[in-house]
Tab-separated table of C-alpha atoms and ligand atoms in Angstrom:
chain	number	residue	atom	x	y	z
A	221	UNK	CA	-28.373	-12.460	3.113
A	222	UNK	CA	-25.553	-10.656	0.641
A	223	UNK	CA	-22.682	-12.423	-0.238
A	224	UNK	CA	-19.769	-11.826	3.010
A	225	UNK	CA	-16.135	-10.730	3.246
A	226	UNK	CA	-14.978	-12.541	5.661
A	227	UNK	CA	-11.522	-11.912	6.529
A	228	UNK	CA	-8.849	-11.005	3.907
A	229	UNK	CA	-7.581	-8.573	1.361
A	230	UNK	CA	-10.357	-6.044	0.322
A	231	UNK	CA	-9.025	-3.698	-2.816
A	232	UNK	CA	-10.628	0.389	-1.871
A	233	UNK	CA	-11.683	1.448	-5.295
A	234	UNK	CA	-10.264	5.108	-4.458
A	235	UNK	CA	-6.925	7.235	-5.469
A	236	UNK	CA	-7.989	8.818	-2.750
A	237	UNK	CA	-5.532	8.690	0.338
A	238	UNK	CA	-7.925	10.046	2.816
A	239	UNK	CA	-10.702	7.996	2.233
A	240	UNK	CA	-8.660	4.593	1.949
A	241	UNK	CA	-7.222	5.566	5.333
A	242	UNK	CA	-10.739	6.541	6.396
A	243	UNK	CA	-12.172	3.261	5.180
A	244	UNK	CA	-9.011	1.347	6.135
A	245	UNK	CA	-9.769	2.633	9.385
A	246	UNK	CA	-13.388	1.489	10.191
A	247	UNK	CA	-12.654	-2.148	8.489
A	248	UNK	CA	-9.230	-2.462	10.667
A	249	UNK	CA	-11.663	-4.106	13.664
A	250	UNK	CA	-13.092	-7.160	11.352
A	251	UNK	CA	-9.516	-8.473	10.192
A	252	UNK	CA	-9.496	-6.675	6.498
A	253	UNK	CA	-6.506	-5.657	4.772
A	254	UNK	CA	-7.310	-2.877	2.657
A	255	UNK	CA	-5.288	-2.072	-0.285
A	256	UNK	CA	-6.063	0.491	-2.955
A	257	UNK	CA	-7.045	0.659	-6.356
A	258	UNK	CA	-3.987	3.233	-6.989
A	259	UNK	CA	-1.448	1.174	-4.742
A	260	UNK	CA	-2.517	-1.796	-7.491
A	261	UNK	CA	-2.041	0.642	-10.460
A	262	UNK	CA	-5.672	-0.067	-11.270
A	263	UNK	CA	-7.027	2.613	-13.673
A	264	UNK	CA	-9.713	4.871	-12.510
A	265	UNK	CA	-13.129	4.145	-14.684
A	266	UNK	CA	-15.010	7.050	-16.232
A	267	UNK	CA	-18.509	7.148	-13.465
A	268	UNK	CA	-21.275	7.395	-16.565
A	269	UNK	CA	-23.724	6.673	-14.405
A	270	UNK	CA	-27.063	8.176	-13.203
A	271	UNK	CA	-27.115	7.576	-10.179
A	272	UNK	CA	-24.448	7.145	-6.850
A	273	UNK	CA	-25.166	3.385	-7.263
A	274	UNK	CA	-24.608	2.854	-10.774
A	275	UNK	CA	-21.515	4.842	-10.367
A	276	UNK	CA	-20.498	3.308	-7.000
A	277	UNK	CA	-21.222	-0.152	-9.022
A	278	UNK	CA	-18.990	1.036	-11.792
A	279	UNK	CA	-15.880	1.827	-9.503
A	280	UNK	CA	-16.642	-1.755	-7.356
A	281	UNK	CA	-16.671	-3.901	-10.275
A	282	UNK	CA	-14.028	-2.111	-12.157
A	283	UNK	CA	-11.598	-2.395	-9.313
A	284	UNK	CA	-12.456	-6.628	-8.551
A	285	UNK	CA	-12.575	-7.642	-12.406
A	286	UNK	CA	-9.074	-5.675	-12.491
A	287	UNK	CA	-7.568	-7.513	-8.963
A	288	UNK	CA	-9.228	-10.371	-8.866
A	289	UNK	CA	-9.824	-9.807	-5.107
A	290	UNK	CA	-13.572	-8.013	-3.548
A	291	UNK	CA	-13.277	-4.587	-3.959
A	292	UNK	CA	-15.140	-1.713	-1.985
A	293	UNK	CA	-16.220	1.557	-3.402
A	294	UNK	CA	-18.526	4.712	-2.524
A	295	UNK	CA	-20.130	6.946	-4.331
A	296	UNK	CA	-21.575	10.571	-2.322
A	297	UNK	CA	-22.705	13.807	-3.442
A	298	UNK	CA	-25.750	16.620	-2.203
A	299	UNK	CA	-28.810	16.611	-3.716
A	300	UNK	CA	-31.194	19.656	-3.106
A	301	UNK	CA	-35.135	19.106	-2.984
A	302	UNK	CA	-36.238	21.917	-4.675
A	303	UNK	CA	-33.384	21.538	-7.851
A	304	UNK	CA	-35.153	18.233	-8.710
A	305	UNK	CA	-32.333	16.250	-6.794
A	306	UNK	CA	-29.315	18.276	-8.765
A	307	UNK	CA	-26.180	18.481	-8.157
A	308	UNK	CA	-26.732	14.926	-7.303
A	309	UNK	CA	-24.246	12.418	-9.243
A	310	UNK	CA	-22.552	15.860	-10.294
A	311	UNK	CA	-21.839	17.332	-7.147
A	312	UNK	CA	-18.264	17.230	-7.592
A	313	UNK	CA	-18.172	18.371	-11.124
A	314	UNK	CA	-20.033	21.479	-10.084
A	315	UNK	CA	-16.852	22.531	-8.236
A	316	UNK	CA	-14.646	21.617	-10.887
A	317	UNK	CA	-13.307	25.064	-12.150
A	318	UNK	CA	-12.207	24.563	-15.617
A	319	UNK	CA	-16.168	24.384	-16.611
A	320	UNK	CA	-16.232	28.288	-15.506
A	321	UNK	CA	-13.040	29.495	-15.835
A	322	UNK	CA	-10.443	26.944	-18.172
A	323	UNK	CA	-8.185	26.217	-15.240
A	324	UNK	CA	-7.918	22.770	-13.723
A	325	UNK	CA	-8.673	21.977	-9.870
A	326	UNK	CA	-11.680	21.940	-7.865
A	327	UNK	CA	-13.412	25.358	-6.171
A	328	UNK	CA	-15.996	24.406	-3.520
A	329	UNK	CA	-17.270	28.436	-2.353
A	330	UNK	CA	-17.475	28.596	-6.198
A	331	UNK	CA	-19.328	25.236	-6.347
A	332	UNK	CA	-21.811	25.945	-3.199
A	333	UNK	CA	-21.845	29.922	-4.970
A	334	UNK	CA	-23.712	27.646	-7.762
A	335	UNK	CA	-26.239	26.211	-5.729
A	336	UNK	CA	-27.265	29.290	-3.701
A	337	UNK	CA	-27.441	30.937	-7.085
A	338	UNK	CA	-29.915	28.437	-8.492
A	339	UNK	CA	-31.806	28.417	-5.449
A	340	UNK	CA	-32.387	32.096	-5.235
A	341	UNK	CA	-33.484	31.799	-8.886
A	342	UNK	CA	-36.412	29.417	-8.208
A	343	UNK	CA	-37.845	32.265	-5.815
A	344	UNK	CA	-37.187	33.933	-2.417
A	345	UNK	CA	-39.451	31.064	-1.097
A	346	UNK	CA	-37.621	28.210	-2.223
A	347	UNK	CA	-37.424	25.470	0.309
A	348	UNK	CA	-34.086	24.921	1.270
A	349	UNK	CA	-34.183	21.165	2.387
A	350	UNK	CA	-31.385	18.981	0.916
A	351	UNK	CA	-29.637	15.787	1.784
A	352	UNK	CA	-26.549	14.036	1.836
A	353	UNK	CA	-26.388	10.680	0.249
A	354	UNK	CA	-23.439	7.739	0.394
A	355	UNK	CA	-24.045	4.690	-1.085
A	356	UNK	CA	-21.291	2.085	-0.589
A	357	UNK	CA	-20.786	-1.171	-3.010
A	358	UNK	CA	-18.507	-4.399	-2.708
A	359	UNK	CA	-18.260	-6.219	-6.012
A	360	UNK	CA	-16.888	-9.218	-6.241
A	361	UNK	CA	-14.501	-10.717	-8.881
A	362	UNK	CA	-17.289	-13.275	-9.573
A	363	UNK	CA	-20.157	-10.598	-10.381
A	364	UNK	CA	-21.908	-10.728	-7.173
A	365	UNK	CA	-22.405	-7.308	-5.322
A	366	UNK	CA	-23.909	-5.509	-2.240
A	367	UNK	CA	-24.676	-2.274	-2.001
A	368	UNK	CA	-25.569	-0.100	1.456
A	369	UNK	CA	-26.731	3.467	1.191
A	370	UNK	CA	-26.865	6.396	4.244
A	371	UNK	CA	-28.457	9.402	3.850
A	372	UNK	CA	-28.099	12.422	5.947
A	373	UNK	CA	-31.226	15.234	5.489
A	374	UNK	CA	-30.843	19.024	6.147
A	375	UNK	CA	-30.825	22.285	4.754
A	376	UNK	CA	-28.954	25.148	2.883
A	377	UNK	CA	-27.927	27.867	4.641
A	378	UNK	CA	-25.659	30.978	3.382
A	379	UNK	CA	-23.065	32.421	3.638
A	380	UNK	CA	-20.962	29.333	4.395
A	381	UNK	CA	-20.171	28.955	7.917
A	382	UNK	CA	-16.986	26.751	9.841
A	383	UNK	CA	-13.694	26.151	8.270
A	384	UNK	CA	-13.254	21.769	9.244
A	385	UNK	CA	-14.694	18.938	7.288
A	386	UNK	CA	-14.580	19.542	3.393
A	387	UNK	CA	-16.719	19.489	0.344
A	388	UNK	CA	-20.115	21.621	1.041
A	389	UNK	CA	-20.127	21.110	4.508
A	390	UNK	CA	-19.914	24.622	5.574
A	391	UNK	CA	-23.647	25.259	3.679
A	392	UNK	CA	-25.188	22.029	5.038
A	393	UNK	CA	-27.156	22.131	8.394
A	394	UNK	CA	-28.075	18.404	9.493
A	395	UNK	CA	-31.803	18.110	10.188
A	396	UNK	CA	-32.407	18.865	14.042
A	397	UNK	CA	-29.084	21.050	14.568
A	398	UNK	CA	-27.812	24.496	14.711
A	399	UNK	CA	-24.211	24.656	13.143
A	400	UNK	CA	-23.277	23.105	9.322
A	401	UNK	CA	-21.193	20.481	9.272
A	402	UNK	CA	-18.118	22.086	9.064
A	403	UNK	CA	-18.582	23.646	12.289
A	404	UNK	CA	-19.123	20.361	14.516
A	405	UNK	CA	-16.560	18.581	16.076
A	406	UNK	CA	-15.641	16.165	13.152
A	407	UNK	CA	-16.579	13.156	15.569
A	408	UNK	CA	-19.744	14.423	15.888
A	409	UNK	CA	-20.449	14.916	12.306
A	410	UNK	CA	-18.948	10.887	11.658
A	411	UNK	CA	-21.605	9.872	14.085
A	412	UNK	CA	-24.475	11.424	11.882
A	413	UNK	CA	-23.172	11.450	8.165
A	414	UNK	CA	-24.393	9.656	5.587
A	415	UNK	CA	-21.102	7.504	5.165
A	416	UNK	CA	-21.700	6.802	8.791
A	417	UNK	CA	-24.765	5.410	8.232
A	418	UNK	CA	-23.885	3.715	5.056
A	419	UNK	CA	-21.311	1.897	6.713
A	420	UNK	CA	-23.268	0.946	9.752
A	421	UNK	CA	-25.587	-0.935	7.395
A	422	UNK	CA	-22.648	-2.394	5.723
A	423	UNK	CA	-21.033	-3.649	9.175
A	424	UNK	CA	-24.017	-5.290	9.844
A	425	UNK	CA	-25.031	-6.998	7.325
A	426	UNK	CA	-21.260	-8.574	6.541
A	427	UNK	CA	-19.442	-8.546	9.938
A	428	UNK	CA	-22.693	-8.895	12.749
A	429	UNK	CA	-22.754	-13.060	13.826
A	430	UNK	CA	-24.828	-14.927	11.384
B	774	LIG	P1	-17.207	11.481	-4.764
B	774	LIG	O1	-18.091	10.528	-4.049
B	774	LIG	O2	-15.780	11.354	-4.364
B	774	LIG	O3	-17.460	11.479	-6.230
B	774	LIG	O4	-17.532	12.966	-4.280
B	774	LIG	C1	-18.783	13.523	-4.195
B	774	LIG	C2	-18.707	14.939	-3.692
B	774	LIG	O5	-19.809	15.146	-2.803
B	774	LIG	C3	-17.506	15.275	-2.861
B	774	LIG	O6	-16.441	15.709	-3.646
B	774	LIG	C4	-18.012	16.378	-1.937
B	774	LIG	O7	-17.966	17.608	-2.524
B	774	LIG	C5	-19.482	16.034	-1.776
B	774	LIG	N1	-19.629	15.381	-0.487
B	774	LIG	C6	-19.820	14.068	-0.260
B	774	LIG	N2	-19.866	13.828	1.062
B	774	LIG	C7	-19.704	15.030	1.657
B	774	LIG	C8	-19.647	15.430	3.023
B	774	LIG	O8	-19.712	14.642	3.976
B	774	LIG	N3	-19.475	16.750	3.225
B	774	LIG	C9	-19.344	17.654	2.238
B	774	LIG	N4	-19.370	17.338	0.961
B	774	LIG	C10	-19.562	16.026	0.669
């Protein structure tokens, strides 16, 4: 069995205000009091890694060396079967506009443009299966780590379609539905996500009885 939390101050490796309240959120129930990395004026590490565990490791340990307290991070992105896996690690950065056009910010019709594009180039028959992957790590100040992973398959379709949710959920179609994610009810989509599954395994393997 990993290494538990128990109950106590848990530092969310994320500037991000929506996903510490999101996280804060699901770990409210088992007595953690989440803090974040920018509350603590931690510095955001560069994510060199290859993969969303390397990367989710990077932000983890960064954040509990830096605190001195266990610290939580995730790591997500779409990978599409028949790009070899790609955007992958880089699924953000493929929305990130000053690669195409020198100004600063994020585009995601431009970034989800990009995939359709490259899937269309591979051939009219391309398979259009992808998946969603989370993978979430707690580091703790003392080196030890866990690390959970969810995974959500599906497929591309185009044009986009729905206007909730965020990221490339209006091009992703979860395995077994009809709309994208961005046209469910957001409740449904958090009970079939890959963060939702990533964090059931995490709930269960630190907060279920021993
Ligand atoms: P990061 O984990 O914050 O580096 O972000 C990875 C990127 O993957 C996000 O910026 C989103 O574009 C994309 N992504 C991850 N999860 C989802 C999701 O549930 N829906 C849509 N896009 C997602």
């Amino acid at each position: 069995m990993s290494r538990r939390l128990g109950s106590g101050k848990l530092v969310i490796a994320t500037h991000n205000a929506g996903k510490l309240k999101e996280i804060g959120k699901l770990l409210e129930p088992y007595g953690m009091a989440c803090i974040s990395a920018g509350a603590l004026g931690l510095p955001e590490p560069p994510e060199t890694g290859t993969t969303f565990v390397e990367n989710a490791l990077i932000k983890a340990r960064a954040a509990a060396e830096a605190s001195g307290l266990p610290a939580l991070a995730d790591d997500s992105g779409l990978s599409v079967t028949a790009l070899d896996g790609r955007p992958g690690v880089y699924t953000a950065d493929w929305a990130e506009r000053q690669h195409f056009e020198g100004a600063p910010g994020r585009d995601w019709f431009m970034a989800m443009g990009k995939v359709e594009g490259m899937l269309q180039a591979v051939g009219p028959d391309a398979p259009r299966d992808c998946w969603f992957s989370c993978v979430l790590a707690i580091a703790w100040p003392d080196g030890k780590y866990a690390v959970y992973e969810g995974r959500s398959d599906g497929s591309l379709t185009w044009p986009p379609r729905g206007t909730l949710g965020f990221g490339y959920d209006p091009v992703f179609v979860p395995e077994g539905r009809e709309q994208t994610f961005a046209e469910m009810d957001p409740k449904e989509k958090h009970a079939i996500s890959h963060r939702a599954y990533a964090f059931a395994k995490l709930v269960a393997d630190q907060f279920s009885a021993a």
